[in-house]
Short mmCIF file of C-alpha atoms and ligand atoms in Angstrom, two decimals:
data_model
loop_
_atom_site.label_atom_id
_atom_site.label_comp_id
_atom_site.label_asym_id
_atom_site.label_seq_id
_atom_site.Cartn_x
_atom_site.Cartn_y
_atom_site.Cartn_z
CA MET A 22 40.41 -12.38 -81.14
CA ILE A 23 38.21 -15.04 -78.89
CA VAL A 24 40.22 -15.99 -75.79
CA ALA A 25 39.36 -19.35 -74.22
CA SER A 26 41.17 -21.13 -71.70
CA PRO A 27 40.91 -25.00 -71.05
CA LYS A 28 38.59 -26.76 -69.15
CA PRO A 29 40.19 -28.62 -65.92
CA ILE A 30 40.89 -32.09 -66.82
CA GLU A 31 38.54 -33.56 -64.05
CA GLU A 32 35.47 -31.87 -65.97
CA VAL A 33 36.40 -33.26 -69.43
CA ILE A 34 37.03 -36.51 -67.99
CA ASN A 35 33.69 -36.32 -66.32
CA THR A 36 31.90 -35.48 -69.55
CA VAL A 37 33.39 -38.13 -71.72
CA LYS A 38 33.75 -40.77 -69.50
CA ASP A 39 30.92 -42.60 -71.19
CA CYS A 40 32.25 -42.67 -74.65
CA LYS A 41 33.91 -45.61 -76.35
CA LYS A 42 35.21 -43.45 -79.05
CA LEU A 43 35.74 -39.67 -78.98
CA LEU A 44 37.43 -37.63 -81.59
CA ILE A 45 38.99 -34.42 -79.96
CA LEU A 46 38.51 -31.32 -82.54
CA GLY A 47 40.91 -28.39 -82.42
CA CYS A 48 40.60 -25.10 -84.16
CA ASN A 49 43.41 -23.18 -85.91
CA GLU A 50 42.19 -19.89 -85.24
CA CYS A 51 41.85 -17.85 -82.38
CA VAL A 52 42.18 -21.13 -79.84
CA THR A 53 45.33 -21.58 -81.67
CA VAL A 54 46.75 -18.25 -80.57
CA CYS A 55 45.74 -18.22 -77.27
CA GLU A 56 47.09 -21.93 -76.62
CA ALA A 57 43.76 -23.50 -75.74
CA GLY A 58 42.40 -25.54 -78.57
CA GLY A 59 45.00 -25.84 -81.24
CA LYS A 60 46.60 -28.90 -82.80
CA LYS A 61 49.21 -28.63 -79.93
CA GLU A 62 46.54 -28.61 -77.03
CA VAL A 63 44.46 -30.99 -79.06
CA GLY A 64 47.57 -33.57 -78.81
CA ILE A 65 48.40 -32.92 -75.16
CA LEU A 66 44.59 -33.34 -74.03
CA ALA A 67 44.56 -36.69 -76.08
CA SER A 68 47.37 -37.99 -74.51
CA ALA A 69 46.25 -36.94 -71.11
CA LEU A 70 43.17 -38.72 -71.45
CA ARG A 71 44.72 -41.93 -72.90
CA MET A 72 46.79 -42.34 -69.90
CA TYR A 73 43.84 -41.53 -67.74
CA PHE A 74 41.70 -44.10 -69.08
CA ALA A 75 44.53 -46.84 -69.46
CA LYS A 76 45.15 -46.60 -65.84
CA GLN A 77 41.37 -46.86 -65.11
CA GLY A 78 41.75 -49.70 -67.13
CA GLN A 79 39.02 -48.53 -69.37
CA GLN A 80 38.92 -48.95 -73.44
CA ILE A 81 38.67 -45.65 -75.25
CA LEU A 82 39.50 -44.87 -78.56
CA ILE A 83 40.63 -41.14 -78.81
CA GLU A 84 41.30 -39.47 -82.30
CA GLU A 85 42.56 -35.99 -83.06
CA ARG A 86 41.97 -33.66 -85.97
CA THR A 87 42.03 -29.87 -86.05
CA LEU A 88 40.03 -28.04 -88.49
CA GLU A 89 41.32 -24.59 -90.05
CA ARG A 90 37.89 -23.06 -88.60
CA GLN A 91 34.83 -24.46 -86.54
CA CYS A 92 33.02 -21.28 -87.23
CA ASP A 93 32.81 -21.91 -91.10
CA HIS A 94 30.50 -24.41 -93.14
CA GLU A 95 33.35 -25.09 -95.31
CA TYR A 96 35.99 -26.34 -92.87
CA LEU A 97 33.39 -28.27 -90.73
CA GLU A 98 32.47 -30.35 -93.96
CA GLU A 99 35.89 -31.95 -93.91
CA ILE A 100 34.73 -34.29 -91.13
CA ARG A 101 31.44 -35.03 -92.75
CA ASP A 102 32.06 -38.48 -93.33
CA ILE A 103 33.50 -39.43 -90.08
CA ALA A 104 31.63 -37.24 -87.84
CA ASP A 105 28.92 -40.16 -86.86
CA THR A 106 31.28 -42.67 -86.13
CA TYR A 107 32.26 -41.41 -82.90
CA ASP A 108 30.24 -41.28 -79.49
CA ALA A 109 31.23 -37.75 -79.12
CA ILE A 110 33.12 -35.02 -80.51
CA LEU A 111 35.26 -32.75 -78.07
CA SER A 112 35.58 -29.67 -79.36
CA LEU A 113 38.24 -27.09 -78.37
CA ALA A 114 37.02 -24.25 -80.34
CA CYS A 115 35.30 -21.50 -79.00
CA GLY A 116 31.77 -21.38 -77.81
CA VAL A 117 31.00 -20.64 -81.28
CA GLY A 118 32.83 -23.38 -82.87
CA VAL A 119 31.23 -25.93 -80.45
CA GLN A 120 27.63 -24.87 -81.25
CA PHE A 121 28.58 -24.69 -85.04
CA THR A 122 29.83 -28.28 -84.92
CA ALA A 123 26.68 -29.50 -83.11
CA GLU A 124 24.37 -27.78 -85.30
CA LYS A 125 25.94 -29.37 -88.36
CA TYR A 126 26.33 -32.87 -86.78
CA LEU A 127 23.07 -33.13 -85.43
CA SER A 128 23.23 -36.92 -84.15
CA THR A 129 26.43 -36.82 -82.35
CA VAL A 130 27.29 -35.49 -79.09
CA VAL A 131 29.36 -32.24 -79.03
CA LEU A 132 30.98 -31.16 -76.07
CA PRO A 133 33.23 -28.24 -74.94
CA GLY A 134 36.89 -28.75 -73.97
CA VAL A 135 37.40 -25.07 -73.31
CA ASN A 136 35.89 -22.25 -71.51
CA THR A 137 35.48 -19.32 -73.89
CA CYS A 138 36.43 -16.22 -71.78
CA PHE A 139 36.60 -12.92 -73.62
CA LEU A 140 37.50 -10.80 -76.69
CA GLY A 141 41.34 -9.70 -75.86
CA ALA A 142 44.57 -9.41 -76.97
CA THR A 143 48.15 -11.27 -76.37
CA GLU A 144 49.85 -8.86 -73.80
CA GLU A 145 52.71 -11.48 -73.65
CA ARG A 146 53.59 -15.02 -74.38
CA GLY A 147 50.95 -16.76 -72.00
CA LEU A 148 48.77 -13.79 -71.04
CA TRP A 149 45.66 -12.64 -72.58
CA THR A 150 43.62 -9.55 -71.45
CA GLU A 151 40.03 -8.50 -72.41
CA ARG A 152 39.34 -5.72 -74.40
CA CYS A 153 36.08 -5.56 -75.80
CA GLN A 154 32.69 -6.87 -75.18
CA ALA A 155 31.09 -6.57 -78.38
CA CYS A 156 28.49 -3.94 -77.23
CA GLY A 157 27.59 -3.47 -80.82
CA SER A 158 28.04 0.45 -80.37
CA CYS A 159 31.51 1.16 -79.89
CA VAL A 160 32.33 4.15 -77.79
CA LEU A 161 36.04 4.37 -78.26
CA ALA A 162 36.16 7.58 -79.93
CA SER A 163 35.28 9.54 -77.05
CA THR A 164 37.45 7.26 -74.37
CA GLY A 165 40.79 7.79 -75.82
CA GLY A 166 40.42 4.31 -77.39
CA ILE A 167 40.03 2.52 -74.16
CA CYS A 168 36.96 0.77 -73.42
CA PRO A 169 35.02 1.22 -70.26
CA VAL A 170 32.43 -1.42 -71.29
CA SER A 171 34.86 -4.34 -71.17
CA ARG A 172 37.79 -2.69 -68.91
CA CYS A 173 35.80 -0.90 -66.13
CA ALA A 174 34.41 -3.52 -63.44
CA LYS A 175 31.16 -1.22 -63.37
CA ARG A 176 31.27 -0.38 -66.67
CA VAL A 177 31.22 3.34 -65.69
CA LEU A 178 30.71 5.51 -68.73
CA ASN A 179 31.57 8.58 -66.75
CA GLY A 180 34.40 7.51 -64.42
CA PRO A 181 36.52 7.08 -62.82
CA CYS A 182 34.22 5.67 -59.59
CA GLY A 183 35.57 6.62 -56.36
CA GLY A 184 37.22 3.17 -55.96
CA SER A 185 40.22 4.07 -58.30
CA THR A 186 43.39 3.78 -56.17
CA LYS A 187 46.69 4.48 -57.54
CA GLY A 188 45.85 3.34 -61.30
CA LYS A 189 44.27 0.17 -60.03
CA CYS A 190 40.64 -0.90 -59.70
CA GLU A 191 38.81 -1.10 -56.55
CA ILE A 192 38.38 -4.87 -57.37
CA SER A 193 42.09 -5.73 -57.37
CA LYS A 194 45.36 -4.35 -57.09
CA GLU A 195 46.13 -6.54 -59.87
CA VAL A 196 43.69 -4.79 -62.35
CA ASP A 197 44.50 -1.47 -64.10
CA CYS A 198 41.55 1.23 -63.79
CA ALA A 199 40.16 1.63 -66.85
CA TRP A 200 39.32 5.10 -66.41
CA GLN A 201 43.05 5.85 -64.92
CA LEU A 202 43.96 4.76 -68.45
CA ILE A 203 41.19 6.83 -70.37
CA VAL A 204 42.26 10.07 -68.50
CA ASP A 205 46.14 9.38 -68.93
CA ARG A 206 45.25 8.88 -72.91
CA LEU A 207 43.08 11.88 -73.03
CA THR A 208 45.64 14.13 -71.19
CA ALA A 209 48.26 12.60 -73.63
CA LEU A 210 46.20 13.59 -76.65
CA GLY A 211 45.38 16.84 -75.13
CA LYS A 212 41.76 16.04 -75.02
CA MET A 213 40.85 16.48 -71.49
CA ASP A 214 38.31 19.15 -72.23
CA GLU A 215 36.23 16.27 -73.95
CA TYR A 216 36.35 14.71 -70.47
CA GLU A 217 33.84 17.13 -68.91
CA GLN A 218 31.18 16.09 -71.78
CA ILE A 219 28.88 13.80 -70.20
CA ALA A 220 28.36 10.51 -71.70
CA PRO A 221 24.77 9.59 -72.37
CA LEU A 222 22.72 6.89 -71.54
CA LYS A 223 23.90 3.90 -73.65
CA ASP A 224 21.92 2.05 -76.00
CA TRP A 225 22.24 -1.39 -74.62
CA SER A 226 19.84 -2.90 -77.33
CA THR A 227 23.06 -3.87 -79.24
CA ASP A 228 24.55 -5.37 -76.59
CA ARG A 229 23.57 -8.82 -75.10
CA ALA A 230 20.53 -6.79 -73.93
CA GLY A 231 18.55 -6.90 -77.24
CA GLY A 232 18.54 -10.66 -77.46
CA PRO A 233 20.85 -12.63 -80.23
CA ARG A 234 22.27 -10.46 -82.55
CA LYS A 235 22.71 -10.50 -86.36
CA VAL A 236 25.04 -8.91 -88.97
CA ALA A 237 23.77 -9.01 -92.43
CA LYS A 238 25.82 -7.50 -95.29
CA GLU A 239 23.12 -7.85 -98.19
CA ASP A 240 25.83 -6.63 -101.09
CA VAL A 241 27.74 -9.97 -100.49
CA GLN A 242 24.75 -12.04 -99.74
CA SER A 243 24.11 -14.69 -102.54
CA MET B 131 15.16 31.10 -51.93
CA SER B 132 13.37 28.96 -54.29
CA LEU B 133 12.92 25.40 -53.23
CA LYS B 134 12.77 22.24 -55.65
CA THR B 135 10.98 20.07 -53.08
CA ASP B 136 9.87 19.44 -49.45
CA SER B 137 13.05 18.39 -48.43
CA LYS B 138 14.15 19.60 -45.13
CA LEU B 139 17.72 19.14 -46.16
CA GLU B 140 17.13 21.19 -49.14
CA LYS B 141 15.19 23.85 -46.69
CA ILE B 142 18.36 23.90 -44.21
CA LEU B 143 20.74 24.18 -47.21
CA ARG B 144 18.91 26.82 -48.87
CA ALA B 145 18.77 29.26 -45.90
CA GLY B 146 22.48 29.01 -45.38
CA HIS B 147 22.81 26.95 -42.27
CA LEU B 148 25.52 24.20 -42.24
CA ALA B 149 23.53 20.88 -42.66
CA VAL B 150 24.08 17.66 -40.58
CA THR B 151 23.23 14.28 -42.06
CA SER B 152 23.87 10.92 -40.95
CA GLU B 153 23.20 7.52 -41.84
CA CYS B 154 21.69 4.08 -41.07
CA GLY B 155 22.39 0.48 -42.46
CA PRO B 156 19.25 -1.59 -42.65
CA PRO B 157 19.24 -4.91 -40.75
CA ARG B 158 20.32 -8.20 -42.34
CA GLY B 159 16.69 -9.62 -41.62
CA THR B 160 13.33 -8.46 -41.60
CA ASP B 161 13.13 -6.50 -38.24
CA LEU B 162 12.06 -2.95 -39.03
CA SER B 163 12.40 -1.91 -35.23
CA LYS B 164 16.22 -2.03 -35.55
CA VAL B 165 15.84 0.81 -38.14
CA GLU B 166 13.72 2.84 -35.74
CA GLU B 167 16.37 2.28 -33.23
CA LYS B 168 19.00 3.94 -35.07
CA ALA B 169 17.00 6.69 -36.46
CA ASN B 170 16.04 7.38 -32.67
CA LEU B 171 19.61 7.54 -31.50
CA ILE B 172 20.24 9.98 -34.18
CA LYS B 173 17.46 12.01 -35.04
CA ASP B 174 17.72 14.93 -32.91
CA CYS B 175 20.87 16.18 -33.96
CA VAL B 176 20.59 15.44 -37.84
CA ASP B 177 18.57 17.18 -40.59
CA ALA B 178 18.18 14.03 -42.87
CA ILE B 179 19.13 10.61 -42.52
CA ASN B 180 20.69 8.73 -45.47
CA VAL B 181 19.79 5.01 -45.62
CA THR B 182 22.53 2.80 -47.43
CA ASP B 183 21.77 0.52 -50.29
CA ASN B 184 23.15 -3.14 -49.49
CA GLN B 185 26.60 -1.18 -48.82
CA THR B 186 29.84 -3.21 -49.50
CA SER B 187 27.27 -5.25 -51.61
CA VAL B 188 26.26 -7.40 -48.50
CA THR B 189 22.57 -8.13 -48.79
CA ARG B 190 20.40 -6.39 -46.67
CA MET B 191 16.67 -5.14 -45.96
CA CYS B 192 16.10 -2.53 -49.23
CA SER B 193 16.89 0.96 -48.68
CA LEU B 194 13.41 2.02 -49.77
CA ALA B 195 11.55 0.23 -47.34
CA ALA B 196 13.87 1.43 -44.31
CA CYS B 197 13.40 4.95 -45.83
CA ILE B 198 9.70 4.56 -45.69
CA LYS B 199 9.90 3.58 -41.90
CA ILE B 200 11.94 6.74 -41.19
CA LYS B 201 9.32 8.71 -43.03
CA LEU B 202 6.61 7.21 -41.35
CA MET B 203 8.52 8.50 -37.99
CA GLY B 204 8.29 11.88 -39.40
CA LEU B 205 11.93 12.23 -40.42
CA ASP B 206 13.66 13.32 -43.73
CA PRO B 207 15.60 10.15 -45.02
CA VAL B 208 17.64 10.19 -47.91
CA LEU B 209 17.32 7.15 -50.11
CA GLN B 210 20.79 5.76 -51.56
CA MET B 211 20.54 3.96 -54.76
CA VAL B 212 23.23 2.35 -56.28
CA THR B 213 23.23 1.29 -60.06
CA ARG B 214 24.63 -1.79 -59.28
CA ASP B 215 21.57 -3.97 -58.73
CA ARG B 216 19.04 -1.97 -60.97
CA ASN B 217 18.34 -1.35 -64.56
CA ARG B 218 16.70 1.86 -65.27
CA ILE B 219 13.20 0.34 -65.32
CA ALA B 220 13.59 -0.75 -61.90
CA MET B 221 15.33 2.48 -60.66
CA GLN B 222 12.62 4.84 -62.28
CA SER B 223 9.96 2.68 -60.42
CA ASP B 224 11.80 2.91 -57.23
CA ILE B 225 11.94 6.51 -57.51
CA LEU B 226 8.48 6.76 -58.18
CA GLY B 227 8.05 4.66 -54.97
CA ALA B 228 10.05 6.53 -52.96
CA ALA B 229 8.43 9.82 -53.85
CA GLY B 230 4.97 8.42 -53.39
CA PHE B 231 5.81 7.77 -49.92
CA GLY B 232 7.18 11.55 -49.46
CA ILE B 233 10.74 10.40 -49.60
CA ASN B 234 12.27 13.70 -50.60
CA ASN B 235 16.16 13.03 -50.96
CA MET B 236 18.13 10.49 -52.86
CA LEU B 237 21.62 10.05 -53.26
CA CYS B 238 22.95 8.31 -56.47
CA LEU B 239 25.90 5.98 -56.33
CA SER B 240 27.40 3.32 -58.40
CA GLY B 241 27.99 0.99 -55.63
CA ASP B 242 30.80 -0.95 -54.45
CA HIS B 243 31.87 -3.90 -56.76
CA GLN B 244 29.85 -7.27 -55.93
CA SER B 245 32.92 -9.00 -55.19
CA PHE B 246 33.15 -7.35 -51.86
CA GLY B 247 30.02 -8.50 -50.70
CA ASP B 248 28.29 -11.75 -49.89
CA CYS B 249 26.93 -12.53 -53.52
CA ALA B 250 30.51 -12.35 -55.56
CA THR B 251 28.95 -14.77 -58.22
CA GLY B 252 26.05 -12.64 -58.61
CA GLN B 253 25.69 -10.47 -61.94
CA ASN B 254 25.82 -6.42 -61.75
CA VAL B 255 23.91 -4.37 -63.70
CA HIS B 256 25.14 -0.79 -64.37
CA ASP B 257 22.91 -0.32 -67.03
CA LEU B 258 23.49 3.57 -66.21
CA ASP B 259 26.01 4.88 -64.07
CA SER B 260 25.72 7.24 -61.26
CA MET B 261 25.94 10.50 -63.00
CA GLN B 262 23.20 9.22 -65.27
CA LEU B 263 21.22 8.18 -62.65
CA VAL B 264 21.28 11.83 -61.18
CA GLN B 265 20.30 12.86 -65.00
CA THR B 266 17.29 10.62 -64.60
CA VAL B 267 16.16 11.91 -61.25
CA ARG B 268 16.16 15.51 -62.46
CA HIS B 269 14.79 14.63 -65.81
CA MET B 270 11.65 12.88 -64.16
CA ARG B 271 11.40 15.53 -61.60
CA ASP B 272 12.02 18.57 -63.63
CA GLU B 273 10.68 17.47 -67.11
CA GLY B 274 8.03 15.50 -65.46
CA LYS B 275 8.85 12.79 -68.20
CA PHE B 276 10.04 8.89 -67.96
CA LEU B 277 13.53 8.11 -70.07
CA GLY B 278 11.00 6.55 -72.60
CA GLY B 279 9.54 9.85 -72.97
CA GLY B 280 6.24 9.38 -71.26
CA ASP B 281 4.47 11.87 -68.99
CA ILE B 282 4.52 11.13 -65.38
CA ALA B 283 1.39 11.53 -63.64
CA GLY B 284 2.74 13.59 -60.56
CA PRO B 285 6.50 13.80 -61.19
CA PRO B 286 9.04 12.78 -58.01
CA LYS B 287 9.79 15.93 -55.94
CA ILE B 288 13.37 14.64 -55.22
CA PHE B 289 16.21 16.59 -53.92
CA VAL B 290 19.10 14.98 -55.61
CA GLY B 291 22.66 14.23 -54.21
CA ALA B 292 25.84 12.43 -55.36
CA ALA B 293 28.91 11.41 -53.90
CA ALA B 294 32.65 12.73 -54.39
CA ASN B 295 35.75 10.96 -53.24
CA PRO B 296 38.46 13.84 -53.68
CA PHE B 297 41.00 10.91 -52.21
CA ALA B 298 40.40 8.56 -55.29
CA ASP B 299 42.79 8.84 -57.97
CA PRO B 300 43.64 10.25 -60.31
CA PHE B 301 43.39 13.45 -58.30
CA GLU B 302 43.40 16.07 -61.33
CA VAL B 303 39.96 14.44 -62.37
CA ARG B 304 38.28 14.79 -59.15
CA VAL B 305 37.46 18.58 -59.83
CA PRO B 306 36.45 18.11 -63.37
CA ARG B 307 34.34 15.02 -62.19
CA LEU B 308 32.36 17.11 -59.71
CA ALA B 309 31.97 19.77 -62.27
CA LYS B 310 30.01 16.81 -64.46
CA LYS B 311 28.20 15.54 -61.60
CA ILE B 312 26.93 19.14 -60.97
CA ALA B 313 26.27 19.60 -64.78
CA ALA B 314 24.10 16.46 -64.50
CA GLY B 315 22.14 18.09 -61.98
CA ALA B 316 23.31 17.18 -58.66
CA GLU B 317 22.05 19.56 -55.87
CA PHE B 318 24.30 18.39 -53.06
CA ILE B 319 26.98 16.01 -52.58
CA GLN B 320 28.41 14.33 -49.69
CA THR B 321 32.04 13.24 -49.60
CA GLN B 322 33.96 9.99 -48.80
CA CYS B 323 35.21 10.36 -45.08
CA ILE B 324 38.01 12.88 -44.48
CA TYR B 325 40.98 11.90 -42.66
CA ASN B 326 43.44 14.06 -44.93
CA VAL B 327 42.01 17.38 -44.26
CA GLU B 328 44.87 19.29 -46.41
CA LYS B 329 44.01 17.23 -49.16
CA PHE B 330 40.37 17.90 -48.76
CA GLU B 331 40.85 21.52 -48.77
CA LYS B 332 43.06 21.26 -51.82
CA TRP B 333 40.18 20.14 -53.43
CA ILE B 334 37.30 22.17 -52.55
CA GLY B 335 39.72 25.14 -52.65
CA LEU B 336 40.16 24.19 -56.70
CA ALA B 337 36.26 23.70 -56.60
CA ASN B 338 36.01 27.03 -55.37
CA ASP B 339 38.22 28.45 -57.85
CA ARG B 340 35.87 27.05 -60.40
CA GLY B 341 32.83 28.54 -58.75
CA LEU B 342 31.50 24.84 -58.20
CA THR B 343 30.71 25.45 -54.45
CA GLU B 344 28.20 27.97 -55.36
CA LYS B 345 26.41 25.48 -57.60
CA VAL B 346 26.09 22.73 -55.14
CA PHE B 347 25.92 21.89 -51.52
CA ILE B 348 28.93 20.09 -50.24
CA LEU B 349 28.59 17.99 -47.02
CA ALA B 350 31.91 16.81 -45.76
CA GLY B 351 31.98 13.38 -45.04
CA VAL B 352 33.44 12.27 -41.57
CA THR B 353 33.60 8.96 -39.66
CA PRO B 354 35.19 8.47 -36.17
CA MET B 355 37.71 5.84 -35.79
CA LYS B 356 37.00 3.04 -33.38
CA SER B 357 40.32 2.14 -33.04
CA ALA B 358 44.05 1.83 -34.69
CA GLY B 359 43.06 -1.27 -35.67
CA MET B 360 40.17 0.37 -37.67
CA ALA B 361 42.40 3.18 -39.27
CA LYS B 362 44.93 0.84 -40.32
CA TYR B 363 42.10 -1.17 -41.80
CA MET B 364 40.76 1.54 -43.73
CA LYS B 365 43.90 2.77 -44.82
CA ASN B 366 45.11 -0.60 -46.46
CA ARG B 367 42.38 -2.55 -47.23
CA VAL B 368 39.13 -0.08 -48.27
CA PRO B 369 39.89 1.52 -51.73
CA GLY B 370 39.89 5.15 -52.16
CA MET B 371 40.53 5.83 -48.64
CA ASP B 372 43.17 8.26 -47.49
CA VAL B 373 44.13 7.78 -43.92
CA PRO B 374 47.43 9.84 -42.97
CA ASP B 375 50.12 8.30 -40.55
CA GLU B 376 49.51 10.69 -38.43
CA ILE B 377 45.94 9.62 -37.84
CA ILE B 378 47.41 6.08 -37.08
CA LYS B 379 49.88 7.10 -34.80
CA ARG B 380 47.76 9.30 -32.61
CA LEU B 381 45.32 6.46 -32.14
CA SER B 382 48.06 4.02 -31.57
CA ASP B 383 50.00 6.15 -29.01
CA GLN B 384 46.86 6.03 -26.96
CA PRO B 385 46.06 2.66 -24.74
CA LYS B 386 43.40 0.46 -26.28
CA GLU B 387 40.72 1.65 -24.06
CA LYS B 388 41.52 5.09 -25.30
CA GLN B 389 41.71 4.85 -28.80
CA ALA B 390 37.76 5.41 -29.14
CA GLU B 391 37.83 8.53 -27.20
CA GLU B 392 41.04 9.80 -29.21
CA GLY B 393 39.10 9.09 -32.61
CA ILE B 394 35.85 11.01 -31.47
CA LYS B 395 38.58 14.07 -30.78
CA ILE B 396 40.03 13.59 -33.86
CA CYS B 397 36.76 13.67 -35.83
CA ILE B 398 35.33 16.49 -33.94
CA GLU B 399 38.77 18.51 -34.51
CA THR B 400 38.15 17.99 -38.38
CA MET B 401 34.52 19.20 -38.46
CA GLN B 402 35.24 22.56 -36.52
CA ARG B 403 38.36 23.14 -38.59
CA LEU B 404 36.16 21.92 -42.01
CA LYS B 405 33.45 24.45 -40.54
CA GLU B 406 35.16 27.31 -41.50
CA VAL B 407 36.46 25.99 -45.08
CA LYS B 408 34.80 28.04 -47.69
CA GLY B 409 32.62 25.63 -49.56
CA VAL B 410 31.67 23.44 -47.04
CA ALA B 411 27.91 23.37 -46.62
CA GLY B 412 27.72 20.67 -43.86
CA PHE B 413 28.69 17.61 -42.71
CA HIS B 414 27.60 13.79 -43.18
CA VAL B 415 28.49 12.26 -40.28
CA MET B 416 28.78 8.17 -40.93
CA ALA B 417 29.28 6.07 -37.75
CA ILE B 418 28.07 2.60 -39.05
CA GLU B 419 27.25 0.11 -36.11
CA TRP B 420 28.16 3.22 -33.90
CA GLU B 421 25.38 5.30 -34.47
CA GLU B 422 24.70 6.42 -30.49
CA ILE B 423 28.20 8.25 -31.02
CA VAL B 424 26.65 10.78 -33.67
CA PRO B 425 25.31 13.37 -30.96
CA GLU B 426 28.36 13.55 -29.17
CA LEU B 427 30.14 14.42 -32.52
CA VAL B 428 27.64 16.87 -33.57
CA LYS B 429 27.47 18.75 -30.13
CA GLY B 430 31.04 18.68 -30.13
CA ALA B 431 31.29 20.66 -33.15
CA GLY B 432 29.00 23.08 -32.06
CA LEU B 433 26.17 21.91 -34.70
CA TYR B 434 23.57 21.23 -31.87
CA PRO B 435 20.90 22.51 -31.89
CA ARG B 436 19.82 21.90 -35.18
CA PRO B 437 17.83 24.88 -36.71
CA GLU B 438 14.14 24.74 -37.15
CA VAL B 439 12.90 25.34 -40.65
S1 LIG C 663 32.77 0.22 -76.50
FE1 LIG C 663 31.69 -1.78 -77.43
S2 LIG C 663 32.50 -2.42 -79.16
FE2 LIG C 663 33.56 -0.48 -78.42
S3 LIG C 663 35.45 -1.85 -77.63
FE3 LIG C 663 34.23 -1.31 -75.99
S4 LIG C 663 32.94 -3.32 -75.44
FE4 LIG C 663 33.72 -3.42 -77.72
S1 LIG C 664 38.12 1.62 -60.14
FE1 LIG C 664 38.28 1.98 -62.38
S2 LIG C 664 38.02 0.58 -63.35
FE2 LIG C 664 37.41 -0.15 -61.09
S3 LIG C 664 35.33 0.21 -61.40
FE3 LIG C 664 35.84 2.36 -60.70
S4 LIG C 664 36.33 3.42 -62.42
FE4 LIG C 664 36.06 1.14 -63.04
#
């Protein structure tokens, strides 16, 4: 899923402070799972902002709404009637949701309420970690199912580098060395002979480097 | 003896001599005379001089410019190039520029992560990794082609090196990884600083068993300790560095003013011991900001005068 984390409240206050009427718009998908932008977080942020502006003696009407998804025309249509009654919509969806909302409601200011961080998984309650950078050409088959692109700080394709220490990455004792994990897994799978095959130069044109990407599946297009 | 390049380092190694290299860090400014000073301090006791590439990710004058300066002094520089800061266009371009100035050696590295340096908020590139950079230089030299397939008018005649760290983890892959670097085309290897001599000997022993030391020249890396404090710092703070407690004890047992002397002694002992080890083809003496000590180390290890080739 896409993992996000709430923006600092000061930053949010600064972006919404000139509004008279604000909609905080949550999303029921990834940001709900990572507890950054679901119905619950919409409620918490709304209360915090109401309290702050009340203290400042500032009149601002804050309403709450959470859609099934903000990256889908169908669900975004649900706010068609009300969108332009607000000075701004503060979207707690990922960057995709924020943009899709903005594209749909051209005349309303749409602001991000979270920082979109990465593609990751829930390691344990309250802890999410990165697993993929959507490079567009997956190499997991040759790396024991562990991604060197997203999980190695230097995205070394023939690792580990010389900084790997006791299973940890050179950047921090808190970060696992992806290549230690890869070697452990290849060993467990009895595939260490594959380790000695040199990974070729990667084609990064399917990655960010190639410019904005698109996936088209013609057989389902109408 | 068939030489692939005009590198003096290659000549020395292929003639069967123990080679000695050392290194210079370029200045944090524009004064090239600093490079000249450092090179002059070491030039008589080494065969080639590595020039570091923004080491520890701290911004400095570019390695290529400092290499050109050293080359113009009539010496043999080793251009260090990290994959952190350049994409494949920039790297191929710098390789051509280096070869154009008669720079005959390169050391291909991934580079320390930028979080260690003065631009921690910067982007890193890592379009290629160090192994793929080795492949790239060999491809350009031996096939006379760019990565994109086009012909190079005057391919770069560069002797290609890579680094190896026998002390990084996991130990089991350190020899297979050396094998990979050799398969990628590395012709010489400069190792991480050796303090844990037993572990190094174990590593090179395994490399000997696989016949790897017949395919590549391994220059054992050494760095003299200036003080017990430096030894502790390297042990605890520098990733991939293995400093045994005995070394720290030997240094801290000395009064402060005698610790540097002890560090030099340890370094010379290490070189003397490793000179006899099968598979060691020479030494890479790293004494950053202590270049003036290099001649004493080389002489102490019985590696002076340097052979004429
Ligand atoms: S290799 Fe690419 S697609 Fe596969 S997990 Fe890593 S970043 Fe994602
Ligand atoms: S220590 Fe491991 S994860 Fe970190 S940069 Fe090196 S190979 Fe990658």
